[in-house]
């Protein structure tokens, strides 16, 4: 070995140097690219023939490169040429950031597929001229900065969530710069930027201040007035004969400063001249070329010209020619030939000539572990014995490392762990093990070095998928969104606790007694109107029932609503009593109380590589608390795939094993068992915990051994399907049973689980939506934890409802395959599914198509799903069997055939199978012509198309679906009550009843039916529209203020509003203070409090806790101020002209009431 290098790469010194590096077998290709970048000490531009190979090389390079070499992304747009929709803003953000920094990079590897390299780009001067540096202390008018942002293509929005957005509110400007990891909040003092702070786009709360930020333009094309003018001129000259001035034409939209989807394919019209990626490269850059980029370019141009010819007939959207958008084949290679370059190939050359170098690298044969043979390790044992050099084993995770070490234990090898290949190469160890995503083995004979991957040893690809760190905000849960009336639209039904169900007509500002007040307007049966002051929005809740469109509107001035409410309250009392009876029965059982070793638990917790979400932390704490108590745990954890349920289960399993008790994990399918065992072994890698799986993938002999070891207490965690419930399986000391998706097990299995419930702790995981509010009221039946916080930066799924055509199917599948992804094609008819698969294969010969449906035998089905999971196929034609199942992050497109036949809940769940990674995901709901669909089906499809998968709209739709789950859990009888008064009011009454019974009180009907105190102080108390102009946001904040439980919650909300929108105007401060007064009235038994310039009155309830003797003494001592008006109304006279005086006077009066309550 020369200079301790594994590979010695000849240098490229001159501009036209060209060197072919051949025979790069296995994953030595990625190692060679890494060595080229290290040894050349210059930027390396890696050009691949397609996107999938670029992704694979990036994954392997992330292991081989050292810290000094940055891997730089210039992602493909992930659209097809001439598409009618635009790339996701996150992709544009990464591309613009790369273009900005690329010219100044000293060392790094830029990975780019040839099709991306062909695209014409904005000139370098564009980024220089349109990039702003903003500093703290800088003097600039807010309006000027806002205008600059709009010129740079940033969108003004109500709340900043994505790259390229900004929002100005008073003296605050929020912005999410392109290329930045987080958005920033600029706080102005007059015309000076007082502070710049990053903030969380989910919670909208800001962090510590920084000095400056860089604002890159928001698009790859200019959007200022000069550029639009240039577009207008060039477009008119180019398309004189076909110029359409229709308002729907691309020309009209752009010249009116609208930026339609697909505008990127008009980029050359915004500039005098375009450039290419070659012009952004540093002058000392070298190229590294992998694959047949010559053929790839020809193929791309063929696709390009076909798409141009197919789409150039649309007069509203005339197309630029391929030549104007992309480099031609000969132009591209002319540019490539101007740079020093390596050509890398896995196959050997026939001879070594000048500019050609064959490395002595080979694959490793016959080392696969053969489980069915007498000596399964014979192949690898022979290789290690005969090989004289260094051998480095590679596994994909810490858990896989433990598995491999265990597998090779009979060979008695010493396998120290190394962080990377360089550390191992410099060491004196002959053998080692490392964690990497490298797929294939290789031997470098020159260096006497072997790299062996677990794929080669085990004979299959091991896939580990990871969630990213998650948001910790609790404000975006379904129940908070429902409670806060988020995204409430005019015409939707709501419930007023005293007047019943009406339709929301909007917010209306009305002047009363000289003060402006904002009212929530409701329409009832026969068109009657009700105006509710915004300070009383705690009386309003969203109507959620089985049929929202046909909500039973109430009639004002009749007793109907009060009767319906009374009937529901009576039923609620019975349900609450039943719940508490179940609770009492559970409380009487004595289970095992676990001891929490805080040091061990802290170590295990710290191994979790992600930030816990708020919901996840609550769920974990609840599970630990349950297990440490003497009552047996029976907890249900509900949350979507990827939201972190498995970590909750792992914490529970850790506590059980740390107390030397065994854990069983029951799953519905073998493939899910396999995925769980990999994840558990990875998570418990640093602990002496033995994890086994009982599945078909184990031989009869291995299964027999596992059963014996489990009975002997040698297995700590056993994972498997219904085999775990077999009578032949005996545990030495089973302490915890974890069940994944219990509803997917049969009746007999459920009975066996039920029998276990009385003896051990049970934790059930489910992805079926259940409303969080059931948690409080269902403590008796079963403990419930809801994980509703989605992972950060998960992109919303783009949804299209379209009539099915071959063109749409072909485009959707091609777009996904081209970026290295996978596709679900849902065809929910087993009789014709094979024909559907054949049609797709005929349409797209390059696709690898497989079929999955429920009538296949289990073995067959699992083989298909396993192949799809390991990316051996890229199109899965399937039935709704995929509704729940394993997580496949690379599947990011779903086509649903005859989507009109599926229900809303099912469509939501199926669409949720994609969009589980950082890629933009697509859902195509394919339908027959409109006339063949029912009105209901059209309505369902419109609803799902309009709902943003991750936004409030989706969460609210899910909430409405959850109500079915609530009805099922509470019984059919209660479904009627939920429908008559609305789910939210029903749950509120149920919670009150449960609380009363738990504290030993009989729930009073009056208390269940009563609303909170009304307060009218006749001062301006509202959120001005010039402070927050968005009606929905204002409405949501009104509701949050009205619902605040105490002074502390109000204070928190006030701090949040100041942080997000700037200092509170006087009217908003008044609103907060009026709410504080209201909070104090309810516990004092005050029904209504009114105050004006000359006095006011206090209306008490019949059972007020205020001492009547104190009220008598007020009348006696201050007769001029206080008078009694009937048995429960206290009138007062005072000079309260000023708002502040009025609030202070009322506050002192309430203090005096609080100091004189009836004792006991």
mmCIF file of N, CA and C in Angstrom, residues 532-539 1011-1021 1042 1070-1082 1085-1092 1096-1099 1143 1146:
data_model
loop_
_atom_site.group_PDB
_atom_site.id
_atom_site.type_symbol
_atom_site.label_atom_id
_atom_site.label_comp_id
_atom_site.label_asym_id
_atom_site.label_seq_id
_atom_site.Cartn_x
_atom_site.Cartn_y
_atom_site.Cartn_z
ATOM 1 N N UNK A 532 -73.174 36.884 18.917
ATOM 2 C CA UNK A 532 -72.459 36.484 20.140
ATOM 3 C C UNK A 532 -71.184 37.316 20.252
ATOM 4 N N UNK A 533 -70.993 38.096 21.338
ATOM 5 C CA UNK A 533 -69.739 38.871 21.464
ATOM 6 C C UNK A 533 -68.531 37.933 21.518
ATOM 7 N N UNK A 534 -67.414 38.366 20.934
ATOM 8 C CA UNK A 534 -66.244 37.476 20.857
ATOM 9 C C UNK A 534 -65.708 37.109 22.234
ATOM 10 N N UNK A 535 -66.012 37.903 23.239
ATOM 11 C CA UNK A 535 -65.543 37.561 24.591
ATOM 12 C C UNK A 535 -66.337 36.375 25.154
ATOM 13 N N UNK A 536 -67.420 35.978 24.459
ATOM 14 C CA UNK A 536 -68.249 34.856 24.943
ATOM 15 C C UNK A 536 -68.105 33.628 24.048
ATOM 16 N N UNK A 537 -66.990 33.526 23.335
ATOM 17 C CA UNK A 537 -66.828 32.389 22.418
ATOM 18 C C UNK A 537 -66.620 31.069 23.141
ATOM 19 N N UNK A 538 -66.424 31.098 24.475
ATOM 20 C CA UNK A 538 -66.337 29.825 25.204
ATOM 21 C C UNK A 538 -67.682 29.105 25.162
ATOM 22 N N UNK A 539 -68.761 29.829 24.796
ATOM 23 C CA UNK A 539 -70.091 29.215 24.709
ATOM 24 C C UNK A 539 -70.298 28.517 23.364
ATOM 25 N N UNK A 1011 -73.737 27.271 31.519
ATOM 26 C CA UNK A 1011 -72.600 27.864 30.801
ATOM 27 C C UNK A 1011 -71.836 28.757 31.780
ATOM 28 N N UNK A 1012 -70.702 29.313 31.347
ATOM 29 C CA UNK A 1012 -69.907 30.163 32.233
ATOM 30 C C UNK A 1012 -70.547 31.552 32.366
ATOM 31 N N UNK A 1013 -69.912 32.360 33.196
ATOM 32 C CA UNK A 1013 -70.433 33.708 33.457
ATOM 33 C C UNK A 1013 -70.388 34.579 32.200
ATOM 34 N N UNK A 1014 -71.378 35.493 32.101
ATOM 35 C CA UNK A 1014 -71.355 36.496 31.040
ATOM 36 C C UNK A 1014 -70.822 37.791 31.641
ATOM 37 N N UNK A 1015 -69.925 38.455 30.929
ATOM 38 C CA UNK A 1015 -69.362 39.714 31.429
ATOM 39 C C UNK A 1015 -69.493 40.775 30.336
ATOM 40 N N UNK A 1016 -70.091 41.913 30.663
ATOM 41 C CA UNK A 1016 -70.232 43.013 29.705
ATOM 42 C C UNK A 1016 -69.757 44.294 30.376
ATOM 43 N N UNK A 1017 -68.538 44.744 30.035
ATOM 44 C CA UNK A 1017 -67.964 45.936 30.678
ATOM 45 C C UNK A 1017 -68.066 47.192 29.806
ATOM 46 N N UNK A 1018 -68.633 47.035 28.612
ATOM 47 C CA UNK A 1018 -68.833 48.169 27.685
ATOM 48 C C UNK A 1018 -67.566 48.977 27.434
ATOM 49 N N UNK A 1019 -66.517 48.274 27.161
ATOM 50 C CA UNK A 1019 -65.266 48.920 26.724
ATOM 51 C C UNK A 1019 -64.843 48.227 25.425
ATOM 52 N N UNK A 1020 -64.064 48.903 24.559
ATOM 53 C CA UNK A 1020 -63.635 48.251 23.313
ATOM 54 C C UNK A 1020 -62.769 47.023 23.663
ATOM 55 N N UNK A 1021 -63.281 45.835 23.379
ATOM 56 C CA UNK A 1021 -62.544 44.605 23.710
ATOM 57 C C UNK A 1021 -62.566 43.692 22.489
ATOM 58 N N UNK A 1042 -61.054 32.941 24.988
ATOM 59 C CA UNK A 1042 -62.291 32.636 25.721
ATOM 60 C C UNK A 1042 -62.190 31.297 26.457
ATOM 61 N N UNK A 1070 -57.711 45.026 26.581
ATOM 62 C CA UNK A 1070 -59.020 45.017 27.256
ATOM 63 C C UNK A 1070 -59.667 43.636 27.170
ATOM 64 N N UNK A 1071 -59.568 43.012 25.998
ATOM 65 C CA UNK A 1071 -60.172 41.688 25.801
ATOM 66 C C UNK A 1071 -59.575 40.673 26.775
ATOM 67 N N UNK A 1072 -58.260 40.735 26.948
ATOM 68 C CA UNK A 1072 -57.585 39.834 27.881
ATOM 69 C C UNK A 1072 -58.087 40.083 29.307
ATOM 70 N N UNK A 1073 -58.210 41.381 29.657
ATOM 71 C CA UNK A 1073 -58.644 41.718 31.024
ATOM 72 C C UNK A 1073 -60.103 41.338 31.276
ATOM 73 N N UNK A 1074 -60.956 41.518 30.275
ATOM 74 C CA UNK A 1074 -62.375 41.125 30.403
ATOM 75 C C UNK A 1074 -62.451 39.609 30.625
ATOM 76 N N UNK A 1075 -61.613 38.855 29.901
ATOM 77 C CA UNK A 1075 -61.595 37.391 30.044
ATOM 78 C C UNK A 1075 -61.133 37.001 31.450
ATOM 79 N N UNK A 1076 -60.138 37.738 31.965
ATOM 80 C CA UNK A 1076 -59.638 37.470 33.320
ATOM 81 C C UNK A 1076 -60.763 37.687 34.348
ATOM 82 N N UNK A 1077 -61.549 38.749 34.150
ATOM 83 C CA UNK A 1077 -62.691 39.022 35.040
ATOM 84 C C UNK A 1077 -63.674 37.851 34.973
ATOM 85 N N UNK A 1078 -63.961 37.380 33.762
ATOM 86 C CA UNK A 1078 -64.900 36.270 33.561
ATOM 87 C C UNK A 1078 -64.417 35.012 34.278
ATOM 88 N N UNK A 1079 -63.096 34.729 34.182
ATOM 89 C CA UNK A 1079 -62.522 33.556 34.853
ATOM 90 C C UNK A 1079 -62.771 33.611 36.352
ATOM 91 N N UNK A 1080 -62.740 34.830 36.908
ATOM 92 C CA UNK A 1080 -62.901 34.983 38.358
ATOM 93 C C UNK A 1080 -64.363 34.900 38.777
ATOM 94 N N UNK A 1081 -65.275 35.204 37.826
ATOM 95 C CA UNK A 1081 -66.704 35.232 38.174
ATOM 96 C C UNK A 1081 -67.272 33.831 38.396
ATOM 97 N N UNK A 1082 -66.913 32.892 37.524
ATOM 98 C CA UNK A 1082 -67.546 31.559 37.566
ATOM 99 C C UNK A 1082 -67.400 30.881 38.924
ATOM 100 N N UNK A 1085 -69.750 32.001 41.664
ATOM 101 C CA UNK A 1085 -71.193 31.813 41.478
ATOM 102 C C UNK A 1085 -71.844 33.034 40.882
ATOM 103 N N UNK A 1086 -71.134 33.743 40.022
ATOM 104 C CA UNK A 1086 -71.699 34.923 39.353
ATOM 105 C C UNK A 1086 -72.135 34.505 37.950
ATOM 106 N N UNK A 1087 -73.419 34.718 37.656
ATOM 107 C CA UNK A 1087 -73.976 34.319 36.364
ATOM 108 C C UNK A 1087 -73.711 35.397 35.312
ATOM 109 N N UNK A 1088 -73.867 36.657 35.723
ATOM 110 C CA UNK A 1088 -73.670 37.764 34.784
ATOM 111 C C UNK A 1088 -73.140 38.985 35.534
ATOM 112 N N UNK A 1089 -72.199 39.683 34.918
ATOM 113 C CA UNK A 1089 -71.663 40.912 35.505
ATOM 114 C C UNK A 1089 -71.683 41.978 34.412
ATOM 115 N N UNK A 1090 -72.288 43.120 34.744
ATOM 116 C CA UNK A 1090 -72.398 44.198 33.770
ATOM 117 C C UNK A 1090 -71.858 45.474 34.394
ATOM 118 N N UNK A 1091 -71.110 46.277 33.624
ATOM 119 C CA UNK A 1091 -70.610 47.561 34.144
ATOM 120 C C UNK A 1091 -70.605 48.592 33.022
ATOM 121 N N UNK A 1092 -70.899 49.866 33.409
ATOM 122 C CA UNK A 1092 -70.876 50.958 32.421
ATOM 123 C C UNK A 1092 -70.326 52.208 33.113
ATOM 124 N N UNK A 1096 -73.376 49.490 37.428
ATOM 125 C CA UNK A 1096 -73.615 48.194 36.814
ATOM 126 C C UNK A 1096 -74.321 47.263 37.768
ATOM 127 N N UNK A 1097 -74.257 45.959 37.523
ATOM 128 C CA UNK A 1097 -74.902 44.988 38.417
ATOM 129 C C UNK A 1097 -74.210 43.644 38.339
ATOM 130 N N UNK A 1098 -74.408 42.832 39.423
ATOM 131 C CA UNK A 1098 -73.866 41.484 39.504
ATOM 132 C C UNK A 1098 -75.022 40.534 39.737
ATOM 133 N N UNK A 1099 -75.202 39.553 38.837
ATOM 134 C CA UNK A 1099 -76.273 38.559 38.970
ATOM 135 C C UNK A 1099 -75.657 37.260 39.501
ATOM 136 N N UNK A 1143 -62.176 48.595 35.116
ATOM 137 C CA UNK A 1143 -61.625 47.248 35.318
ATOM 138 C C UNK A 1143 -61.042 47.119 36.721
ATOM 139 N N UNK A 1146 -63.913 46.835 39.321
ATOM 140 C CA UNK A 1146 -64.539 45.499 39.266
ATOM 141 C C UNK A 1146 -63.608 44.462 39.905
#
